[in-house]
Amino acid sequence: MNRTVELRDHQRELYYFQLRLAIVGGAVLCAFFVLLVRFFYVQVIQHEYYHTLAEQNRIFIVPVVPNRGLILDRNGVVLAHNFAAYTLEITPSLVGDLEQTIMDLSGLVEITPKDRKRFQKLLEEGHDFASIPIRTRLNDEEAARFAVNNYRFPGVEINARLFRHYPNAEIASHVVGYIGRISDNDVDKLRNQGTAANYSASDYIGKVGLEQRYETELRGVTGYEHVETDANGKSVRTLRSILPVSGNNLTLALDARLQQVAEQAFGEHRGSLVAIEPSTGGVLALVSKPGFDPNLFVEGIDPQNWDALNNSPDHPLNNRALQGVYPPGSTFKPFMALTGLELGKRKPGFTISDPGYFVLSGGGGHVYRDWKAGGHGMVDLHKAIVQSCDTYFYGLAQDLGIDAIHQFIGQFGFGKFTGIDIDGEVDGLLPSQEWKQKRFQQKWFVGDTISIGVGQGYMLATPLQLAFATAILANDGRVFRPHVVRQIQDSQTDAITIIEPQPRAEIPLSTENVKRVRDAMIDVTRPGGTAAWAGLNAKYLFAGKTGTAQVIGMKGQKYEESKVNERHRDHALFIAYAPADDPKIALAILVENGGHGASTAAPIARQVLDYYLLGKEPPPPKPIAKEEEQEND
């Protein structure tokens, strides 16, 4: 019997053993390598991320609102500032039953439906706040009452917050503007600008006026605090602070008392006044009546006040100085007169015989009537301005033609943005043939030009543009951009940056021609002029021009103010500068549906000039007398 004996191959077994050992060893090394890489990734590369997550278990990063910059007038009068007040705030993530918590808090401090609504809105908007205000401006008693019961309310704290305040309320409200809660559109803009992080501490931003235009300067830089909290979410201590940087302060060219005088002089009238320093372009006063109280917007305006402002027929939220466009009426005549002299269409001695109307030659006998029935008799350029003769300027406009008017008078800023440092300005309208063709697909008619000669027809200007043009005339053709802010003070270094006057151009004008127009404007305020009553006993040389602008066409009917609805009555206008031999102030006034420029607008100018040049305080408000002058312009 044969038996097979299997011989072991030790070499082969050793080979397989070493192979298995190598595979296992390699796997172990790979595993260690993966662990090493992961360890490096977590401990080194992701260190900040996991460190922050760990710290958030007990540390909150709380943004700190910077102190918003002040707004002051040229004499240091504060127009906008901040104050600190106690605010009761809830961190929703740390509160179990939010509704029950609010109900319990109501037993300690008054929480109105408005407070609840604002809280709910902030909650829904989901801003990146550590806490949300449920009640602002707690008094000392309310703060003390909550402090005693603080232990009952985990996730609820009292903090000191800054609030914006406008001590002069409606005075200069359209200039200063206001701050309000950040809207979704604001958030999008901030993100696009890359500045959203700077607003993590609050939900307020400049909305209109200087608060909006100079938001970057006023805002400052948000600070941060690393705050350690207990299990109930209450602050234990501050571990680290990055202090906020306060916003810069603005000092204006505007004179707050002059502004107040101007607004008071308007009484109950609607309208606008803009006063400019001709030598710099600084805005001394900018009135838009009626105004509004900007304090209403600081914490979010309530529906009742919003409806009252938004639905008022007087439109108090409209900035009439920058956005209201009106026919300039006869205040346009000095610029027409200068155009006629400069372009050689009129000589000072050129006269017409005014029968009280103008017949358009070649225009089918169309008649344009003068404001004075029976006419002014023989009229030269000086008398045409002093007595505001329409017939003279009808003929001048026809001789000049719309192309020359558009080109020359456009140099005074009509039909263009002035560039003032408040947003929202409109450009008015200085019409041209091209404009009418584009707007109405119609050719320009000579009759259109005739109306432009007296500041009517398609001609439209803002009160700011009128004041701007008057300042240029008073400044012998030198053009300075209107500006409200005069200097900016750095909050950290106190360094002051002066907003230097910015000459934009100089209109080449004949000194003699300018003098003729200016002399006529001086006589407007003297006996025989249309503003003689307003200029009576003035202690300084006073140049001006009255204006009355039609609101509705009467279609051949005689205009009788008392029989016309108040909203359809003529607008009253007046432009002026003084002292006439060394202008310190130039202004334009528009009184909506005020009737005549001489009896309504010019007296307002006199009060403003008396205060600015003489320091004379105006008399107490009283009903404005009508028909002080028999003239009609």
PDB file of N, CA and C in Angstrom, residues 339-417:
ATOM      1  N   THR A 339     -31.157 138.372 -21.169  1.00  0.00           N
ATOM      2  CA  THR A 339     -30.955 137.649 -22.432  1.00  0.00           C
ATOM      3  C   THR A 339     -31.104 138.599 -23.617  1.00  0.00           C
ATOM      4  N   GLY A 340     -32.136 139.463 -23.574  1.00  0.00           N
ATOM      5  CA  GLY A 340     -32.347 140.413 -24.666  1.00  0.00           C
ATOM      6  C   GLY A 340     -31.187 141.372 -24.820  1.00  0.00           C
ATOM      7  N   LEU A 341     -30.635 141.848 -23.680  1.00  0.00           N
ATOM      8  CA  LEU A 341     -29.501 142.771 -23.737  1.00  0.00           C
ATOM      9  C   LEU A 341     -28.236 142.070 -24.221  1.00  0.00           C
ATOM     10  N   GLU A 342     -27.968 140.893 -23.680  1.00  0.00           N
ATOM     11  CA  GLU A 342     -26.734 140.186 -24.018  1.00  0.00           C
ATOM     12  C   GLU A 342     -26.714 139.743 -25.476  1.00  0.00           C
ATOM     13  N   LEU A 343     -27.881 139.381 -26.003  1.00  0.00           N
ATOM     14  CA  LEU A 343     -27.932 138.887 -27.381  1.00  0.00           C
ATOM     15  C   LEU A 343     -28.245 140.000 -28.377  1.00  0.00           C
ATOM     16  N   GLY A 344     -28.291 141.228 -27.895  1.00  0.00           N
ATOM     17  CA  GLY A 344     -28.461 142.374 -28.788  1.00  0.00           C
ATOM     18  C   GLY A 344     -29.857 142.532 -29.351  1.00  0.00           C
ATOM     19  N   LYS A 345     -30.843 141.905 -28.756  1.00  0.00           N
ATOM     20  CA  LYS A 345     -32.217 142.036 -29.246  1.00  0.00           C
ATOM     21  C   LYS A 345     -32.917 143.258 -28.654  1.00  0.00           C
ATOM     22  N   ARG A 346     -32.372 143.811 -27.609  1.00  0.00           N
ATOM     23  CA  ARG A 346     -32.943 145.007 -27.005  1.00  0.00           C
ATOM     24  C   ARG A 346     -31.823 145.949 -26.556  1.00  0.00           C
ATOM     25  N   LYS A 347     -32.076 147.250 -26.756  1.00  0.00           N
ATOM     26  CA  LYS A 347     -31.234 148.302 -26.222  1.00  0.00           C
ATOM     27  C   LYS A 347     -31.973 148.927 -25.041  1.00  0.00           C
ATOM     28  N   PRO A 348     -31.229 149.474 -24.081  1.00  0.00           N
ATOM     29  CA  PRO A 348     -31.913 150.064 -22.917  1.00  0.00           C
ATOM     30  C   PRO A 348     -32.941 151.119 -23.307  1.00  0.00           C
ATOM     31  N   GLY A 349     -32.694 151.861 -24.373  1.00  0.00           N
ATOM     32  CA  GLY A 349     -33.620 152.922 -24.757  1.00  0.00           C
ATOM     33  C   GLY A 349     -34.763 152.460 -25.640  1.00  0.00           C
ATOM     34  N   PHE A 350     -34.758 151.218 -26.012  1.00  0.00           N
ATOM     35  CA  PHE A 350     -35.827 150.695 -26.864  1.00  0.00           C
ATOM     36  C   PHE A 350     -37.155 150.708 -26.094  1.00  0.00           C
ATOM     37  N   THR A 351     -38.176 151.294 -26.721  1.00  0.00           N
ATOM     38  CA  THR A 351     -39.474 151.384 -26.047  1.00  0.00           C
ATOM     39  C   THR A 351     -40.578 150.815 -26.913  1.00  0.00           C
ATOM     40  N   ILE A 352     -41.645 150.436 -26.250  1.00  0.00           N
ATOM     41  CA  ILE A 352     -42.867 150.020 -26.939  1.00  0.00           C
ATOM     42  C   ILE A 352     -44.020 150.819 -26.349  1.00  0.00           C
ATOM     43  N   SER A 353     -45.092 150.901 -27.092  1.00  0.00           N
ATOM     44  CA  SER A 353     -46.320 151.506 -26.574  1.00  0.00           C
ATOM     45  C   SER A 353     -47.250 150.356 -26.192  1.00  0.00           C
ATOM     46  N   ASP A 354     -47.487 150.238 -24.903  1.00  0.00           N
ATOM     47  CA  ASP A 354     -48.251 149.091 -24.398  1.00  0.00           C
ATOM     48  C   ASP A 354     -49.735 149.447 -24.288  1.00  0.00           C
ATOM     49  N   PRO A 355     -50.570 148.864 -25.131  1.00  0.00           N
ATOM     50  CA  PRO A 355     -52.008 149.126 -25.036  1.00  0.00           C
ATOM     51  C   PRO A 355     -52.709 148.201 -24.029  1.00  0.00           C
ATOM     52  N   GLY A 356     -51.935 147.293 -23.463  1.00  0.00           N
ATOM     53  CA  GLY A 356     -52.544 146.338 -22.525  1.00  0.00           C
ATOM     54  C   GLY A 356     -52.683 144.954 -23.117  1.00  0.00           C
ATOM     55  N   TYR A 357     -52.123 144.791 -24.307  1.00  0.00           N
ATOM     56  CA  TYR A 357     -52.193 143.463 -24.928  1.00  0.00           C
ATOM     57  C   TYR A 357     -51.122 143.371 -26.005  1.00  0.00           C
ATOM     58  N   PHE A 358     -50.848 142.153 -26.444  1.00  0.00           N
ATOM     59  CA  PHE A 358     -49.867 141.903 -27.501  1.00  0.00           C
ATOM     60  C   PHE A 358     -50.534 141.039 -28.554  1.00  0.00           C
ATOM     61  N   VAL A 359     -50.434 141.472 -29.811  1.00  0.00           N
ATOM     62  CA  VAL A 359     -51.012 140.711 -30.911  1.00  0.00           C
ATOM     63  C   VAL A 359     -49.873 139.983 -31.626  1.00  0.00           C
ATOM     64  N   LEU A 360     -49.997 138.698 -31.710  1.00  0.00           N
ATOM     65  CA  LEU A 360     -48.958 137.884 -32.342  1.00  0.00           C
ATOM     66  C   LEU A 360     -48.994 138.087 -33.847  1.00  0.00           C
ATOM     67  N   SER A 361     -47.924 138.657 -34.381  1.00  0.00           N
ATOM     68  CA  SER A 361     -47.870 138.876 -35.818  1.00  0.00           C
ATOM     69  C   SER A 361     -47.739 137.538 -36.534  1.00  0.00           C
ATOM     70  N   GLY A 362     -48.578 137.347 -37.548  1.00  0.00           N
ATOM     71  CA  GLY A 362     -48.550 136.090 -38.280  1.00  0.00           C
ATOM     72  C   GLY A 362     -49.130 134.936 -37.493  1.00  0.00           C
ATOM     73  N   GLY A 363     -49.748 135.233 -36.388  1.00  0.00           N
ATOM     74  CA  GLY A 363     -50.308 134.162 -35.564  1.00  0.00           C
ATOM     75  C   GLY A 363     -51.819 134.166 -35.559  1.00  0.00           C
ATOM     76  N   GLY A 364     -52.403 134.623 -36.662  1.00  0.00           N
ATOM     77  CA  GLY A 364     -53.864 134.609 -36.740  1.00  0.00           C
ATOM     78  C   GLY A 364     -54.504 135.651 -35.853  1.00  0.00           C
ATOM     79  N   GLY A 365     -53.716 136.688 -35.491  1.00  0.00           N
ATOM     80  CA  GLY A 365     -54.269 137.753 -34.665  1.00  0.00           C
ATOM     81  C   GLY A 365     -54.502 137.344 -33.225  1.00  0.00           C
ATOM     82  N   HIS A 366     -53.800 136.297 -32.769  1.00  0.00           N
ATOM     83  CA  HIS A 366     -53.991 135.851 -31.389  1.00  0.00           C
ATOM     84  C   HIS A 366     -53.522 136.936 -30.417  1.00  0.00           C
ATOM     85  N   VAL A 367     -54.341 137.207 -29.410  1.00  0.00           N
ATOM     86  CA  VAL A 367     -54.075 138.293 -28.476  1.00  0.00           C
ATOM     87  C   VAL A 367     -53.607 137.729 -27.131  1.00  0.00           C
ATOM     88  N   TYR A 368     -52.491 138.275 -26.618  1.00  0.00           N
ATOM     89  CA  TYR A 368     -51.992 137.929 -25.284  1.00  0.00           C
ATOM     90  C   TYR A 368     -52.147 139.173 -24.413  1.00  0.00           C
ATOM     91  N   ARG A 369     -52.879 139.057 -23.350  1.00  0.00           N
ATOM     92  CA  ARG A 369     -53.217 140.226 -22.542  1.00  0.00           C
ATOM     93  C   ARG A 369     -52.171 140.486 -21.453  1.00  0.00           C
ATOM     94  N   ASP A 370     -51.995 141.782 -21.174  1.00  0.00           N
ATOM     95  CA  ASP A 370     -51.154 142.199 -20.057  1.00  0.00           C
ATOM     96  C   ASP A 370     -51.986 142.107 -18.774  1.00  0.00           C
ATOM     97  N   TRP A 371     -51.300 141.977 -17.645  1.00  0.00           N
ATOM     98  CA  TRP A 371     -52.044 141.899 -16.390  1.00  0.00           C
ATOM     99  C   TRP A 371     -52.775 143.204 -16.099  1.00  0.00           C
ATOM    100  N   LYS A 372     -52.283 144.324 -16.667  1.00  0.00           N
ATOM    101  CA  LYS A 372     -52.877 145.629 -16.393  1.00  0.00           C
ATOM    102  C   LYS A 372     -53.750 146.035 -17.567  1.00  0.00           C
ATOM    103  N   ALA A 373     -55.050 146.084 -17.329  1.00  0.00           N
ATOM    104  CA  ALA A 373     -55.969 146.513 -18.379  1.00  0.00           C
ATOM    105  C   ALA A 373     -55.651 147.953 -18.771  1.00  0.00           C
ATOM    106  N   GLY A 374     -55.594 148.223 -20.045  1.00  0.00           N
ATOM    107  CA  GLY A 374     -55.258 149.557 -20.505  1.00  0.00           C
ATOM    108  C   GLY A 374     -53.776 149.755 -20.726  1.00  0.00           C
ATOM    109  N   GLY A 375     -52.966 148.860 -20.220  1.00  0.00           N
ATOM    110  CA  GLY A 375     -51.539 148.873 -20.480  1.00  0.00           C
ATOM    111  C   GLY A 375     -50.751 149.852 -19.631  1.00  0.00           C
ATOM    112  N   HIS A 376     -49.433 149.898 -19.886  1.00  0.00           N
ATOM    113  CA  HIS A 376     -48.494 150.708 -19.105  1.00  0.00           C
ATOM    114  C   HIS A 376     -48.017 151.932 -19.868  1.00  0.00           C
ATOM    115  N   GLY A 377     -48.573 152.199 -21.052  1.00  0.00           N
ATOM    116  CA  GLY A 377     -48.103 153.337 -21.837  1.00  0.00           C
ATOM    117  C   GLY A 377     -46.767 153.023 -22.483  1.00  0.00           C
ATOM    118  N   MET A 378     -45.896 154.046 -22.572  1.00  0.00           N
ATOM    119  CA  MET A 378     -44.575 153.835 -23.158  1.00  0.00           C
ATOM    120  C   MET A 378     -43.700 153.070 -22.151  1.00  0.00           C
ATOM    121  N   VAL A 379     -43.100 151.998 -22.625  1.00  0.00           N
ATOM    122  CA  VAL A 379     -42.359 151.099 -21.725  1.00  0.00           C
ATOM    123  C   VAL A 379     -40.980 150.789 -22.312  1.00  0.00           C
ATOM    124  N   ASP A 380     -39.929 151.038 -21.521  1.00  0.00           N
ATOM    125  CA  ASP A 380     -38.601 150.559 -21.893  1.00  0.00           C
ATOM    126  C   ASP A 380     -38.243 149.371 -21.000  1.00  0.00           C
ATOM    127  N   LEU A 381     -37.022 148.879 -21.120  1.00  0.00           N
ATOM    128  CA  LEU A 381     -36.651 147.658 -20.384  1.00  0.00           C
ATOM    129  C   LEU A 381     -36.733 147.889 -18.870  1.00  0.00           C
ATOM    130  N   HIS A 382     -36.262 149.056 -18.416  1.00  0.00           N
ATOM    131  CA  HIS A 382     -36.277 149.333 -16.971  1.00  0.00           C
ATOM    132  C   HIS A 382     -37.709 149.322 -16.435  1.00  0.00           C
ATOM    133  N   LYS A 383     -38.588 150.032 -17.105  1.00  0.00           N
ATOM    134  CA  LYS A 383     -39.977 150.098 -16.653  1.00  0.00           C
ATOM    135  C   LYS A 383     -40.671 148.737 -16.773  1.00  0.00           C
ATOM    136  N   ALA A 384     -40.272 147.991 -17.804  1.00  0.00           N
ATOM    137  CA  ALA A 384     -40.894 146.679 -18.002  1.00  0.00           C
ATOM    138  C   ALA A 384     -40.640 145.761 -16.810  1.00  0.00           C
ATOM    139  N   ILE A 385     -39.442 145.903 -16.221  1.00  0.00           N
ATOM    140  CA  ILE A 385     -39.146 145.087 -15.034  1.00  0.00           C
ATOM    141  C   ILE A 385     -39.805 145.680 -13.790  1.00  0.00           C
ATOM    142  N   VAL A 386     -39.695 146.996 -13.629  1.00  0.00           N
ATOM    143  CA  VAL A 386     -40.207 147.648 -12.419  1.00  0.00           C
ATOM    144  C   VAL A 386     -41.728 147.454 -12.288  1.00  0.00           C
ATOM    145  N   GLN A 387     -42.441 147.582 -13.422  1.00  0.00           N
ATOM    146  CA  GLN A 387     -43.901 147.453 -13.379  1.00  0.00           C
ATOM    147  C   GLN A 387     -44.375 146.096 -13.899  1.00  0.00           C
ATOM    148  N   SER A 388     -43.418 145.241 -14.227  1.00  0.00           N
ATOM    149  CA  SER A 388     -43.727 143.880 -14.670  1.00  0.00           C
ATOM    150  C   SER A 388     -44.675 143.881 -15.873  1.00  0.00           C
ATOM    151  N   CYS A 389     -44.255 144.576 -16.919  1.00  0.00           N
ATOM    152  CA  CYS A 389     -45.079 144.705 -18.123  1.00  0.00           C
ATOM    153  C   CYS A 389     -45.015 143.418 -18.950  1.00  0.00           C
ATOM    154  N   ASP A 390     -46.139 142.745 -19.064  1.00  0.00           N
ATOM    155  CA  ASP A 390     -46.173 141.502 -19.842  1.00  0.00           C
ATOM    156  C   ASP A 390     -45.965 141.760 -21.329  1.00  0.00           C
ATOM    157  N   THR A 391     -46.592 142.838 -21.815  1.00  0.00           N
ATOM    158  CA  THR A 391     -46.560 143.101 -23.253  1.00  0.00           C
ATOM    159  C   THR A 391     -45.125 143.242 -23.767  1.00  0.00           C
ATOM    160  N   TYR A 392     -44.280 143.911 -22.981  1.00  0.00           N
ATOM    161  CA  TYR A 392     -42.876 144.088 -23.376  1.00  0.00           C
ATOM    162  C   TYR A 392     -42.196 142.728 -23.561  1.00  0.00           C
ATOM    163  N   PHE A 393     -42.440 141.817 -22.623  1.00  0.00           N
ATOM    164  CA  PHE A 393     -41.730 140.538 -22.667  1.00  0.00           C
ATOM    165  C   PHE A 393     -42.344 139.569 -23.666  1.00  0.00           C
ATOM    166  N   TYR A 394     -43.629 139.770 -24.028  1.00  0.00           N
ATOM    167  CA  TYR A 394     -44.198 138.962 -25.120  1.00  0.00           C
ATOM    168  C   TYR A 394     -43.406 139.233 -26.400  1.00  0.00           C
ATOM    169  N   GLY A 395     -43.210 140.545 -26.685  1.00  0.00           N
ATOM    170  CA  GLY A 395     -42.489 140.913 -27.897  1.00  0.00           C
ATOM    171  C   GLY A 395     -41.029 140.481 -27.859  1.00  0.00           C
ATOM    172  N   LEU A 396     -40.396 140.626 -26.692  1.00  0.00           N
ATOM    173  CA  LEU A 396     -38.999 140.219 -26.565  1.00  0.00           C
ATOM    174  C   LEU A 396     -38.841 138.727 -26.803  1.00  0.00           C
ATOM    175  N   ALA A 397     -39.756 137.948 -26.260  1.00  0.00           N
ATOM    176  CA  ALA A 397     -39.675 136.493 -26.442  1.00  0.00           C
ATOM    177  C   ALA A 397     -39.802 136.127 -27.909  1.00  0.00           C
ATOM    178  N   GLN A 398     -40.707 136.801 -28.620  1.00  0.00           N
ATOM    179  CA  GLN A 398     -40.875 136.506 -30.041  1.00  0.00           C
ATOM    180  C   GLN A 398     -39.600 136.838 -30.810  1.00  0.00           C
ATOM    181  N   ASP A 399     -38.985 137.977 -30.463  1.00  0.00           N
ATOM    182  CA  ASP A 399     -37.771 138.386 -31.174  1.00  0.00           C
ATOM    183  C   ASP A 399     -36.588 137.471 -30.858  1.00  0.00           C
ATOM    184  N   LEU A 400     -36.532 136.978 -29.648  1.00  0.00           N
ATOM    185  CA  LEU A 400     -35.420 136.092 -29.269  1.00  0.00           C
ATOM    186  C   LEU A 400     -35.578 134.706 -29.882  1.00  0.00           C
ATOM    187  N   GLY A 401     -36.769 134.172 -29.826  1.00  0.00           N
ATOM    188  CA  GLY A 401     -36.990 132.798 -30.286  1.00  0.00           C
ATOM    189  C   GLY A 401     -36.621 131.796 -29.201  1.00  0.00           C
ATOM    190  N   ILE A 402     -37.254 130.637 -29.239  1.00  0.00           N
ATOM    191  CA  ILE A 402     -37.076 129.657 -28.160  1.00  0.00           C
ATOM    192  C   ILE A 402     -35.656 129.093 -28.126  1.00  0.00           C
ATOM    193  N   ASP A 403     -35.002 128.983 -29.282  1.00  0.00           N
ATOM    194  CA  ASP A 403     -33.641 128.416 -29.283  1.00  0.00           C
ATOM    195  C   ASP A 403     -32.678 129.286 -28.481  1.00  0.00           C
ATOM    196  N   ALA A 404     -32.754 130.620 -28.708  1.00  0.00           N
ATOM    197  CA  ALA A 404     -31.853 131.532 -27.991  1.00  0.00           C
ATOM    198  C   ALA A 404     -32.196 131.557 -26.503  1.00  0.00           C
ATOM    199  N   ILE A 405     -33.500 131.559 -26.185  1.00  0.00           N
ATOM    200  CA  ILE A 405     -33.910 131.561 -24.779  1.00  0.00           C
ATOM    201  C   ILE A 405     -33.396 130.303 -24.078  1.00  0.00           C
ATOM    202  N   HIS A 406     -33.604 129.175 -24.719  1.00  0.00           N
ATOM    203  CA  HIS A 406     -33.196 127.899 -24.117  1.00  0.00           C
ATOM    204  C   HIS A 406     -31.684 127.868 -23.883  1.00  0.00           C
ATOM    205  N   GLN A 407     -30.936 128.322 -24.856  1.00  0.00           N
ATOM    206  CA  GLN A 407     -29.473 128.232 -24.748  1.00  0.00           C
ATOM    207  C   GLN A 407     -28.918 129.206 -23.718  1.00  0.00           C
ATOM    208  N   PHE A 408     -29.391 130.461 -23.751  1.00  0.00           N
ATOM    209  CA  PHE A 408     -28.799 131.457 -22.855  1.00  0.00           C
ATOM    210  C   PHE A 408     -29.277 131.283 -21.411  1.00  0.00           C
ATOM    211  N   ILE A 409     -30.581 131.164 -21.223  1.00  0.00           N
ATOM    212  CA  ILE A 409     -31.102 131.096 -19.850  1.00  0.00           C
ATOM    213  C   ILE A 409     -30.760 129.764 -19.195  1.00  0.00           C
ATOM    214  N   GLY A 410     -30.473 128.763 -20.015  1.00  0.00           N
ATOM    215  CA  GLY A 410     -30.047 127.490 -19.440  1.00  0.00           C
ATOM    216  C   GLY A 410     -28.778 127.623 -18.610  1.00  0.00           C
ATOM    217  N   GLN A 411     -27.986 128.651 -18.875  1.00  0.00           N
ATOM    218  CA  GLN A 411     -26.755 128.858 -18.099  1.00  0.00           C
ATOM    219  C   GLN A 411     -27.043 129.204 -16.644  1.00  0.00           C
ATOM    220  N   PHE A 412     -28.268 129.666 -16.361  1.00  0.00           N
ATOM    221  CA  PHE A 412     -28.639 130.024 -14.988  1.00  0.00           C
ATOM    222  C   PHE A 412     -29.221 128.828 -14.221  1.00  0.00           C
ATOM    223  N   GLY A 413     -29.165 127.668 -14.816  1.00  0.00           N
ATOM    224  CA  GLY A 413     -29.563 126.465 -14.086  1.00  0.00           C
ATOM    225  C   GLY A 413     -30.987 126.018 -14.297  1.00  0.00           C
ATOM    226  N   PHE A 414     -31.762 126.732 -15.081  1.00  0.00           N
ATOM    227  CA  PHE A 414     -33.138 126.299 -15.336  1.00  0.00           C
ATOM    228  C   PHE A 414     -33.121 125.031 -16.185  1.00  0.00           C
ATOM    229  N   GLY A 415     -33.998 124.093 -15.838  1.00  0.00           N
ATOM    230  CA  GLY A 415     -34.077 122.843 -16.586  1.00  0.00           C
ATOM    231  C   GLY A 415     -32.961 121.864 -16.279  1.00  0.00           C
ATOM    232  N   LYS A 416     -32.180 122.122 -15.194  1.00  0.00           N
ATOM    233  CA  LYS A 416     -31.067 121.238 -14.841  1.00  0.00           C
ATOM    234  C   LYS A 416     -31.047 121.003 -13.328  1.00  0.00           C
ATOM    235  N   PHE A 417     -30.401 119.942 -12.927  1.00  0.00           N
ATOM    236  CA  PHE A 417     -30.176 119.708 -11.506  1.00  0.00           C
ATOM    237  C   PHE A 417     -29.146 120.709 -10.997  1.00  0.00           C
TER     238      PHE A 417
END
